[in-house]
Amino acid sequence: MSGDDNFLPLVLINTLGIAGIVMWHIQGGNRPTGRLIVQILFLTGMSLVPFMASIAPHQPDGIARLQRLLTSRKRSGRNDR
């Protein structure tokens, strides 16, 4: 799994999530606006990680590889049937 391209973004998202939970608890219950701001900031950071890593949420890796394979075969004129 450590050789996978998506390993570092996964670790970063989990780390940001845990840090956000810890910060949210440290602030205490008497600061609801501060807690909301912390949630928004950490959620924004967690959303930017896959974007910066070019991970498309709507297209799994296996499908993207299959589409590249099929389009390269169409361009080269190869047809295996």
Steps between C-alpha positions, in 0.01 A plus 500: 500500500785742563593482130157628403478857365206577729670396824635843598170684439321234706743551788464879474120485502499272805756718680299816430182328617654387827662841557164667437328276753769568759485878443121492518514325839777724635297815434224391734124528480474868592639621164256381232611754238865402543411132473306567178794691351735212590264250335477711184877550476587135550225384263630743237851363547374143476318590177804667346727198551335278232464801269871582524586131451284489182272232641164506324224391737267409214744275313677209674855415390401171337247667272745775403764241404244303299389813313862591418560148374190505280570844355862408423382190313251705298769751404746233394233319299544178697197286551551174688171346397 
